[in-house]
mmCIF file of C-alpha atoms and ligand atoms in Angstrom:
data_model
loop_
_atom_site.group_PDB
_atom_site.id
_atom_site.type_symbol
_atom_site.label_atom_id
_atom_site.label_comp_id
_atom_site.label_asym_id
_atom_site.label_seq_id
_atom_site.Cartn_x
_atom_site.Cartn_y
_atom_site.Cartn_z
ATOM 1 C CA MET A 97 -19.082 -21.501 -18.129
ATOM 2 C CA THR A 98 -21.522 -19.661 -15.861
ATOM 3 C CA ASP A 99 -24.619 -17.941 -17.298
ATOM 4 C CA TYR A 100 -24.873 -14.239 -16.554
ATOM 5 C CA ASP A 101 -27.880 -11.878 -16.787
ATOM 6 C CA THR A 102 -26.480 -8.517 -15.746
ATOM 7 C CA ILE A 103 -23.029 -8.641 -17.319
ATOM 8 C CA LEU A 104 -21.652 -9.661 -20.681
ATOM 9 C CA LEU A 105 -18.589 -11.877 -20.538
ATOM 10 C CA ASP A 106 -16.362 -12.091 -23.569
ATOM 11 C CA ARG A 107 -12.820 -13.208 -24.317
ATOM 12 C CA LYS A 108 -10.515 -11.616 -26.859
ATOM 13 C CA GLY A 109 -7.251 -13.505 -27.040
ATOM 14 C CA ARG A 110 -5.917 -13.654 -23.493
ATOM 15 C CA VAL A 111 -8.155 -10.814 -22.247
ATOM 16 C CA GLY A 112 -11.397 -11.516 -20.371
ATOM 17 C CA ILE A 113 -13.904 -8.690 -20.840
ATOM 18 C CA ILE A 114 -16.663 -8.006 -18.316
ATOM 19 C CA THR A 115 -19.238 -5.450 -19.478
ATOM 20 C CA LEU A 116 -21.714 -4.265 -16.850
ATOM 21 C CA ASN A 117 -25.128 -4.507 -18.452
ATOM 22 C CA ARG A 118 -28.008 -2.953 -16.518
ATOM 23 C CA PRO A 119 -28.429 0.033 -18.843
ATOM 24 C CA LYS A 120 -31.824 1.138 -17.522
ATOM 25 C CA ALA A 121 -30.373 1.520 -14.017
ATOM 26 C CA LEU A 122 -27.082 3.068 -15.210
ATOM 27 C CA ASN A 123 -25.389 -0.159 -14.124
ATOM 28 C CA ALA A 124 -26.345 0.365 -10.470
ATOM 29 C CA LEU A 125 -24.758 -2.445 -8.502
ATOM 30 C CA ASN A 126 -27.613 -4.559 -7.191
ATOM 31 C CA THR A 127 -26.972 -7.892 -5.470
ATOM 32 C CA GLN A 128 -27.095 -9.825 -8.714
ATOM 33 C CA LEU A 129 -24.774 -7.524 -10.657
ATOM 34 C CA LEU A 130 -22.139 -7.337 -7.934
ATOM 35 C CA ARG A 131 -22.325 -11.105 -7.440
ATOM 36 C CA GLU A 132 -21.966 -11.729 -11.183
ATOM 37 C CA ILE A 133 -18.965 -9.372 -11.444
ATOM 38 C CA VAL A 134 -17.261 -11.229 -8.587
ATOM 39 C CA THR A 135 -18.067 -14.647 -10.081
ATOM 40 C CA ALA A 136 -16.788 -13.589 -13.506
ATOM 41 C CA VAL A 137 -13.605 -12.062 -12.072
ATOM 42 C CA GLU A 138 -12.933 -15.295 -10.173
ATOM 43 C CA GLU A 139 -13.724 -17.408 -13.238
ATOM 44 C CA LEU A 140 -11.229 -15.397 -15.311
ATOM 45 C CA ASP A 141 -8.680 -15.153 -12.500
ATOM 46 C CA THR A 142 -8.425 -18.933 -12.286
ATOM 47 C CA ASP A 143 -8.254 -19.432 -16.061
ATOM 48 C CA SER A 144 -4.634 -19.883 -17.155
ATOM 49 C CA ASN A 145 -5.559 -18.741 -20.685
ATOM 50 C CA ILE A 146 -6.416 -15.299 -19.351
ATOM 51 C CA GLY A 147 -3.649 -12.785 -18.672
ATOM 52 C CA ALA A 148 -5.692 -9.645 -18.015
ATOM 53 C CA ILE A 149 -9.271 -8.720 -17.156
ATOM 54 C CA LEU A 150 -11.039 -5.673 -18.569
ATOM 55 C CA ILE A 151 -14.077 -4.261 -16.743
ATOM 56 C CA THR A 152 -16.207 -1.688 -18.496
ATOM 57 C CA GLY A 153 -19.731 -0.247 -18.591
ATOM 58 C CA SER A 154 -21.664 1.798 -21.131
ATOM 59 C CA ASP A 155 -20.982 5.186 -22.696
ATOM 60 C CA ARG A 156 -23.342 6.767 -20.159
ATOM 61 C CA ALA A 157 -22.282 4.957 -17.001
ATOM 62 C CA PHE A 158 -19.559 2.695 -15.740
ATOM 63 C CA ALA A 159 -21.792 2.283 -12.673
ATOM 64 C CA ALA A 160 -23.911 4.879 -10.849
ATOM 65 C CA GLY A 161 -23.318 3.268 -7.466
ATOM 66 C CA ALA A 162 -24.861 0.604 -5.318
ATOM 67 C CA ASP A 163 -28.543 0.060 -6.103
ATOM 68 C CA ILE A 164 -30.376 2.563 -3.924
ATOM 69 C CA LYS A 165 -33.794 1.124 -4.765
ATOM 70 C CA GLU A 166 -32.693 -2.277 -3.504
ATOM 71 C CA MET A 167 -31.044 -0.849 -0.370
ATOM 72 C CA HIS A 168 -33.357 1.845 0.838
ATOM 73 C CA THR A 169 -35.649 -0.280 3.044
ATOM 74 C CA LYS A 170 -32.882 -2.264 4.737
ATOM 75 C CA SER A 171 -32.349 -2.123 8.492
ATOM 76 C CA TYR A 172 -29.086 -2.002 10.408
ATOM 77 C CA MET A 173 -29.470 -5.717 11.175
ATOM 78 C CA ASP A 174 -30.075 -6.532 7.511
ATOM 79 C CA VAL A 175 -26.866 -4.869 6.358
ATOM 80 C CA TYR A 176 -24.814 -5.943 9.373
ATOM 81 C CA LEU A 177 -25.731 -9.618 9.126
ATOM 82 C CA ASP A 178 -25.667 -9.723 5.344
ATOM 83 C CA ASP A 179 -22.404 -7.721 5.088
ATOM 84 C CA PHE A 180 -22.947 -7.970 1.366
ATOM 85 C CA PHE A 181 -20.478 -5.338 0.166
ATOM 86 C CA SER A 182 -17.587 -7.343 1.603
ATOM 87 C CA ILE A 183 -18.031 -9.526 -1.499
ATOM 88 C CA GLY A 184 -16.190 -6.702 -3.296
ATOM 89 C CA ASP A 185 -12.998 -7.674 -1.441
ATOM 90 C CA ARG A 186 -12.847 -10.720 -3.713
ATOM 91 C CA ILE A 187 -12.394 -8.469 -6.758
ATOM 92 C CA ALA A 188 -9.474 -6.690 -5.108
ATOM 93 C CA ALA A 189 -8.033 -10.105 -4.180
ATOM 94 C CA ALA A 190 -7.771 -11.276 -7.809
ATOM 95 C CA ARG A 191 -4.180 -11.920 -8.856
ATOM 96 C CA THR A 192 -4.698 -11.301 -12.583
ATOM 97 C CA PRO A 193 -4.251 -7.609 -13.497
ATOM 98 C CA ILE A 194 -7.585 -5.816 -13.946
ATOM 99 C CA ILE A 195 -8.067 -2.818 -16.226
ATOM 100 C CA ALA A 196 -11.082 -0.531 -15.711
ATOM 101 C CA ALA A 197 -12.380 1.395 -18.722
ATOM 102 C CA VAL A 198 -14.658 4.111 -17.373
ATOM 103 C CA ALA A 199 -16.996 6.316 -19.397
ATOM 104 C CA GLY A 200 -19.785 8.412 -17.889
ATOM 105 C CA TYR A 201 -20.746 8.024 -14.244
ATOM 106 C CA ALA A 202 -18.514 6.179 -11.797
ATOM 107 C CA LEU A 203 -20.232 7.155 -8.568
ATOM 108 C CA GLY A 204 -20.352 5.562 -5.128
ATOM 109 C CA GLY A 205 -19.924 1.806 -5.588
ATOM 110 C CA GLY A 206 -19.057 2.488 -9.257
ATOM 111 C CA CYS A 207 -16.093 4.661 -8.266
ATOM 112 C CA GLU A 208 -15.171 2.028 -5.662
ATOM 113 C CA LEU A 209 -15.269 -0.741 -8.281
ATOM 114 C CA ALA A 210 -13.037 1.318 -10.608
ATOM 115 C CA MET A 211 -10.594 1.958 -7.756
ATOM 116 C CA MET A 212 -10.346 -1.787 -7.030
ATOM 117 C CA CYS A 213 -8.903 -2.238 -10.521
ATOM 118 C CA ASP A 214 -5.181 -2.003 -11.235
ATOM 119 C CA ILE A 215 -5.110 0.275 -14.286
ATOM 120 C CA LEU A 216 -7.830 2.900 -14.522
ATOM 121 C CA LEU A 217 -8.459 4.347 -18.004
ATOM 122 C CA ALA A 218 -11.149 6.990 -18.292
ATOM 123 C CA ALA A 219 -12.968 8.568 -21.215
ATOM 124 C CA ASP A 220 -13.076 12.354 -21.246
ATOM 125 C CA THR A 221 -16.786 11.958 -20.343
ATOM 126 C CA ALA A 222 -16.068 10.173 -17.048
ATOM 127 C CA LYS A 223 -17.319 11.553 -13.735
ATOM 128 C CA PHE A 224 -16.099 10.243 -10.400
ATOM 129 C CA GLY A 225 -17.436 10.763 -6.911
ATOM 130 C CA GLN A 226 -18.567 9.362 -3.610
ATOM 131 C CA PRO A 227 -22.011 10.979 -3.257
ATOM 132 C CA GLU A 228 -23.227 8.637 -0.496
ATOM 133 C CA ILE A 229 -23.417 11.494 2.019
ATOM 134 C CA LYS A 230 -26.337 12.927 0.051
ATOM 135 C CA LEU A 231 -28.210 9.685 0.824
ATOM 136 C CA GLY A 232 -27.384 9.775 4.522
ATOM 137 C CA VAL A 233 -24.711 7.062 4.338
ATOM 138 C CA ILE A 234 -20.964 6.855 3.716
ATOM 139 C CA PRO A 235 -19.012 4.816 1.139
ATOM 140 C CA GLY A 236 -19.320 1.092 1.823
ATOM 141 C CA ILE A 237 -17.047 -0.731 -0.650
ATOM 142 C CA GLY A 238 -13.752 0.928 0.270
ATOM 143 C CA GLY A 239 -14.254 4.439 -1.128
ATOM 144 C CA SER A 240 -13.181 6.376 1.954
ATOM 145 C CA GLN A 241 -9.927 4.373 2.040
ATOM 146 C CA ARG A 242 -8.996 3.878 -1.606
ATOM 147 C CA LEU A 243 -9.962 7.406 -2.693
ATOM 148 C CA THR A 244 -7.901 8.893 0.140
ATOM 149 C CA ARG A 245 -4.885 6.775 -0.769
ATOM 150 C CA ALA A 246 -5.290 7.690 -4.452
ATOM 151 C CA VAL A 247 -5.920 11.433 -4.273
ATOM 152 C CA GLY A 248 -4.927 12.413 -0.721
ATOM 153 C CA LYS A 249 -6.940 13.613 2.244
ATOM 154 C CA ALA A 250 -7.821 17.108 0.999
ATOM 155 C CA LYS A 251 -9.719 16.055 -2.104
ATOM 156 C CA ALA A 252 -11.079 12.781 -0.706
ATOM 157 C CA MET A 253 -12.490 14.596 2.289
ATOM 158 C CA GLU A 254 -14.138 17.232 0.116
ATOM 159 C CA LEU A 255 -15.675 14.634 -2.210
ATOM 160 C CA CYS A 256 -16.932 12.432 0.646
ATOM 161 C CA LEU A 257 -18.297 15.378 2.663
ATOM 162 C CA THR A 258 -19.976 17.315 -0.154
ATOM 163 C CA GLY A 259 -20.804 14.528 -2.610
ATOM 164 C CA ARG A 260 -19.327 16.645 -5.412
ATOM 165 C CA THR A 261 -18.286 14.748 -8.538
ATOM 166 C CA MET A 262 -15.035 15.389 -10.392
ATOM 167 C CA ASP A 263 -14.573 15.186 -14.128
ATOM 168 C CA ALA A 264 -11.873 13.139 -15.830
ATOM 169 C CA GLU A 265 -9.412 16.066 -16.056
ATOM 170 C CA GLU A 266 -9.611 16.721 -12.333
ATOM 171 C CA ALA A 267 -9.433 13.006 -11.526
ATOM 172 C CA GLU A 268 -6.307 12.629 -13.636
ATOM 173 C CA ARG A 269 -4.644 15.700 -12.077
ATOM 174 C CA ALA A 270 -5.442 14.258 -8.659
ATOM 175 C CA GLY A 271 -3.769 10.938 -9.473
ATOM 176 C CA LEU A 272 -6.869 8.742 -9.613
ATOM 177 C CA LEU A 273 -6.421 7.748 -13.256
ATOM 178 C CA SER A 274 -3.779 6.004 -15.287
ATOM 179 C CA ARG A 275 -4.813 7.978 -18.372
ATOM 180 C CA ILE A 276 -7.662 9.864 -20.101
ATOM 181 C CA VAL A 277 -8.581 8.883 -23.652
ATOM 182 C CA PRO A 278 -11.209 10.272 -26.050
ATOM 183 C CA ALA A 279 -14.535 8.531 -25.392
ATOM 184 C CA ALA A 280 -14.677 7.043 -28.899
ATOM 185 C CA ASP A 281 -11.300 5.325 -28.371
ATOM 186 C CA LEU A 282 -11.820 4.121 -24.809
ATOM 187 C CA PHE A 283 -12.636 0.487 -25.457
ATOM 188 C CA ASP A 284 -9.916 -0.026 -28.085
ATOM 189 C CA GLU A 285 -7.286 1.687 -25.921
ATOM 190 C CA ALA A 286 -8.307 -0.340 -22.893
ATOM 191 C CA LEU A 287 -8.260 -3.583 -24.873
ATOM 192 C CA GLN A 288 -4.842 -2.715 -26.260
ATOM 193 C CA THR A 289 -3.536 -1.994 -22.760
ATOM 194 C CA ALA A 290 -5.056 -5.228 -21.445
ATOM 195 C CA THR A 291 -3.574 -7.165 -24.363
ATOM 196 C CA THR A 292 -0.133 -5.675 -23.691
ATOM 197 C CA VAL A 293 -0.344 -6.819 -20.071
ATOM 198 C CA ALA A 294 -1.713 -10.231 -21.076
ATOM 199 C CA GLU A 295 1.273 -10.804 -23.378
ATOM 200 C CA MET A 296 3.698 -10.522 -20.472
ATOM 201 C CA SER A 297 4.576 -13.488 -18.307
ATOM 202 C CA LEU A 298 1.482 -14.049 -16.142
ATOM 203 C CA PRO A 299 3.327 -14.995 -12.927
ATOM 204 C CA ILE A 300 5.654 -12.008 -13.305
ATOM 205 C CA ALA A 301 2.681 -9.679 -13.904
ATOM 206 C CA MET A 302 1.052 -11.125 -10.772
ATOM 207 C CA MET A 303 4.248 -10.471 -8.815
ATOM 208 C CA ALA A 304 4.442 -6.885 -10.106
ATOM 209 C CA LYS A 305 0.811 -6.301 -9.111
ATOM 210 C CA GLU A 306 1.402 -7.773 -5.673
ATOM 211 C CA ALA A 307 4.527 -5.660 -5.163
ATOM 212 C CA VAL A 308 2.801 -2.381 -6.114
ATOM 213 C CA ASN A 309 -0.200 -3.205 -3.918
ATOM 214 C CA ARG A 310 2.162 -3.924 -1.030
ATOM 215 C CA ALA A 311 2.957 -0.196 -0.964
ATOM 216 C CA PHE A 312 -0.544 0.407 0.403
ATOM 217 C CA GLU A 313 -0.179 -2.094 3.221
ATOM 218 C CA THR A 314 3.258 -1.588 4.743
ATOM 219 C CA THR A 315 6.198 0.698 5.546
ATOM 220 C CA LEU A 316 8.728 1.756 2.898
ATOM 221 C CA THR A 317 11.497 -0.395 4.383
ATOM 222 C CA GLU A 318 9.291 -3.488 4.565
ATOM 223 C CA GLY A 319 7.853 -2.794 1.114
ATOM 224 C CA ILE A 320 11.309 -2.539 -0.423
ATOM 225 C CA ARG A 321 12.402 -5.691 1.391
ATOM 226 C CA PHE A 322 9.316 -7.463 -0.011
ATOM 227 C CA GLU A 323 10.058 -6.168 -3.508
ATOM 228 C CA ARG A 324 13.690 -7.336 -3.297
ATOM 229 C CA ARG A 325 12.669 -10.872 -2.264
ATOM 230 C CA VAL A 326 10.133 -11.089 -5.094
ATOM 231 C CA PHE A 327 12.706 -9.673 -7.533
ATOM 232 C CA HIS A 328 15.130 -12.414 -6.480
ATOM 233 C CA SER A 329 12.420 -15.038 -6.980
ATOM 234 C CA THR A 330 11.820 -13.924 -10.590
ATOM 235 C CA PHE A 331 15.246 -15.467 -11.315
ATOM 236 C CA ALA A 332 13.754 -18.871 -10.482
ATOM 237 C CA THR A 333 11.365 -18.571 -13.436
ATOM 238 C CA GLU A 334 11.793 -19.697 -17.022
ATOM 239 C CA ASP A 335 10.325 -16.405 -18.122
ATOM 240 C CA GLN A 336 13.198 -14.392 -16.598
ATOM 241 C CA LYS A 337 15.645 -16.593 -18.535
ATOM 242 C CA GLU A 338 13.649 -16.142 -21.728
ATOM 243 C CA GLY A 339 12.987 -12.407 -21.258
ATOM 244 C CA MET A 340 16.647 -11.544 -20.724
ATOM 245 C CA ALA A 341 17.949 -13.980 -23.369
ATOM 246 C CA ALA A 342 15.546 -12.459 -25.902
ATOM 247 C CA PHE A 343 16.884 -8.971 -25.132
ATOM 248 C CA VAL A 344 20.494 -10.099 -25.547
ATOM 249 C CA GLU A 345 19.651 -11.959 -28.772
ATOM 250 C CA LYS A 346 17.589 -9.007 -30.092
ATOM 251 C CA ARG A 347 14.344 -10.960 -30.522
ATOM 252 C CA THR A 348 10.845 -10.955 -29.066
ATOM 253 C CA PRO A 349 10.534 -13.065 -25.904
ATOM 254 C CA GLN A 350 8.335 -16.149 -26.000
ATOM 255 C CA PHE A 351 7.194 -16.424 -22.416
ATOM 256 C CA THR A 352 6.179 -19.903 -21.262
ATOM 257 C CA HIS A 353 3.601 -18.730 -18.776
ATOM 258 C CA ARG A 354 1.176 -16.703 -20.809
HETATM 259 N N1 CAA B 333 -29.422 2.936 -7.709
HETATM 260 C C1 CAA B 333 -30.591 2.620 -8.299
HETATM 261 N N2 CAA B 333 -31.024 3.165 -9.443
HETATM 262 C C2 CAA B 333 -30.247 4.112 -9.999
HETATM 263 C C3 CAA B 333 -29.020 4.507 -9.449
HETATM 264 C C4 CAA B 333 -28.608 3.875 -8.242
HETATM 265 N N3 CAA B 333 -27.438 4.155 -7.670
HETATM 266 N N4 CAA B 333 -28.495 5.486 -10.220
HETATM 267 C C5 CAA B 333 -29.350 5.661 -11.237
HETATM 268 N N5 CAA B 333 -30.414 4.840 -11.116
HETATM 269 C C6 CAA B 333 -31.568 4.721 -11.993
HETATM 270 C C7 CAA B 333 -32.526 5.894 -11.785
HETATM 271 O O1 CAA B 333 -33.340 5.676 -10.669
HETATM 272 C C8 CAA B 333 -33.274 5.882 -13.087
HETATM 273 O O2 CAA B 333 -34.216 4.860 -13.055
HETATM 274 P P1 CAA B 333 -35.776 5.150 -13.470
HETATM 275 O O3 CAA B 333 -35.696 5.532 -14.924
HETATM 276 O O4 CAA B 333 -36.454 3.829 -13.240
HETATM 277 O O5 CAA B 333 -36.232 6.251 -12.606
HETATM 278 C C9 CAA B 333 -32.204 5.487 -14.093
HETATM 279 O O6 CAA B 333 -31.177 4.840 -13.342
HETATM 280 C C10 CAA B 333 -31.588 6.668 -14.813
HETATM 281 O O7 CAA B 333 -31.149 7.591 -13.836
HETATM 282 P P2 CAA B 333 -31.571 9.139 -13.831
HETATM 283 O O8 CAA B 333 -32.901 9.335 -14.453
HETATM 284 O O9 CAA B 333 -31.395 9.653 -12.438
HETATM 285 O O10 CAA B 333 -30.450 9.731 -14.811
HETATM 286 P P3 CAA B 333 -29.813 11.193 -14.792
HETATM 287 O O11 CAA B 333 -28.981 11.277 -16.026
HETATM 288 O O12 CAA B 333 -30.850 12.230 -14.559
HETATM 289 O O13 CAA B 333 -28.856 11.215 -13.492
HETATM 290 C C11 CAA B 333 -27.181 10.321 -11.993
HETATM 291 C C12 CAA B 333 -27.749 10.358 -13.434
HETATM 292 C C13 CAA B 333 -26.598 11.712 -11.643
HETATM 293 C C14 CAA B 333 -26.076 9.284 -11.970
HETATM 294 C C15 CAA B 333 -28.319 9.977 -10.998
HETATM 295 O O14 CAA B 333 -28.988 8.804 -11.478
HETATM 296 C C16 CAA B 333 -27.845 9.698 -9.611
HETATM 297 O O15 CAA B 333 -27.569 10.631 -8.859
HETATM 298 N N6 CAA B 333 -27.741 8.398 -9.229
HETATM 299 C C17 CAA B 333 -27.353 8.000 -7.872
HETATM 300 C C18 CAA B 333 -25.869 8.172 -7.655
HETATM 301 C C19 CAA B 333 -25.508 7.773 -6.240
HETATM 302 O O16 CAA B 333 -25.953 8.362 -5.274
HETATM 303 N N7 CAA B 333 -24.668 6.738 -6.102
HETATM 304 C C20 CAA B 333 -24.240 6.228 -4.809
HETATM 305 C C21 CAA B 333 -25.118 5.062 -4.427
HETATM 306 S S1 CAA B 333 -24.853 4.524 -2.755
HETATM 307 C C22 CAA B 333 -23.455 3.587 -2.810
HETATM 308 O O17 CAA B 333 -22.846 3.366 -3.847
HETATM 309 C C23 CAA B 333 -23.020 3.052 -1.467
HETATM 310 C C24 CAA B 333 -21.697 2.348 -1.483
HETATM 311 O O18 CAA B 333 -20.632 2.924 -1.402
HETATM 312 C C25 CAA B 333 -21.664 0.911 -1.488
#
């Protein structure tokens, strides 16, 4: 197992838990932290004993954005040649479902990291935004695209142009969140949700994730065609046989692939 300095990596049952751990910098995503998150996600994603990944931060901050102190002296050539933030695409490419548990600030790259996850649970203390414009830049890890798809043009444009943050209530109304939970319950609720997902058949959960994500990439007709083909293919799995037999026999399914 890899050693990490800026995250904590834990496993509870079939759930892999990544806790961002740069408290003094409000979990600002410097090169090391972002690299360690990606490495840990890939480590868990390729582990057949893991059925869901939970990413969380502290009570005060999920992540307050990319690390401005690390970035501020960079030139165009530095960022163009390095293209570092594209490393984030590897988180979005994970096949295992990822649950984000957000308390406190999720700003800039922190909001973008949360939006890369599949289920987004927020504490009532959470604050979301893309304040990059106040620094003279724009979002760089997908914020202008994912926020717009999640909450629509009107709100995404306002947040990206003014840098205003929205609280959890507003974010939920806008469709950014799966659910708001009281701050004190956030971790337990998120772990319970992750455990529920991890107890499903892993390949079927991967297929469900892929099908939902397809909606962002294609037309309705093509998306439905894709869904139908994947639905058909679930009948080639042992877990479909077991899942449906268990229902008919009024018992809990024992999925093979979990
Ligand atoms: N980068 C580097 N350090 C950061 C940081 C960031 N994004 N956010 C917070 N910190 C550091 C602060 O500099 C401070 O460190 P020091 O004690 O050494 O000065 C420490 O974390 C605590 O922060 P504050 O004292 O500012 O705490 P606060 O409670 O007064 O304010 C905050 C909290 C409103 C989140 C404020 O810290 C803030 O505005 N942070 C920057 C938010 C931001 O602009 N994020 C976008 C970054 S750019 C980006 O993400 C680009 C992209 O899309 C890839």
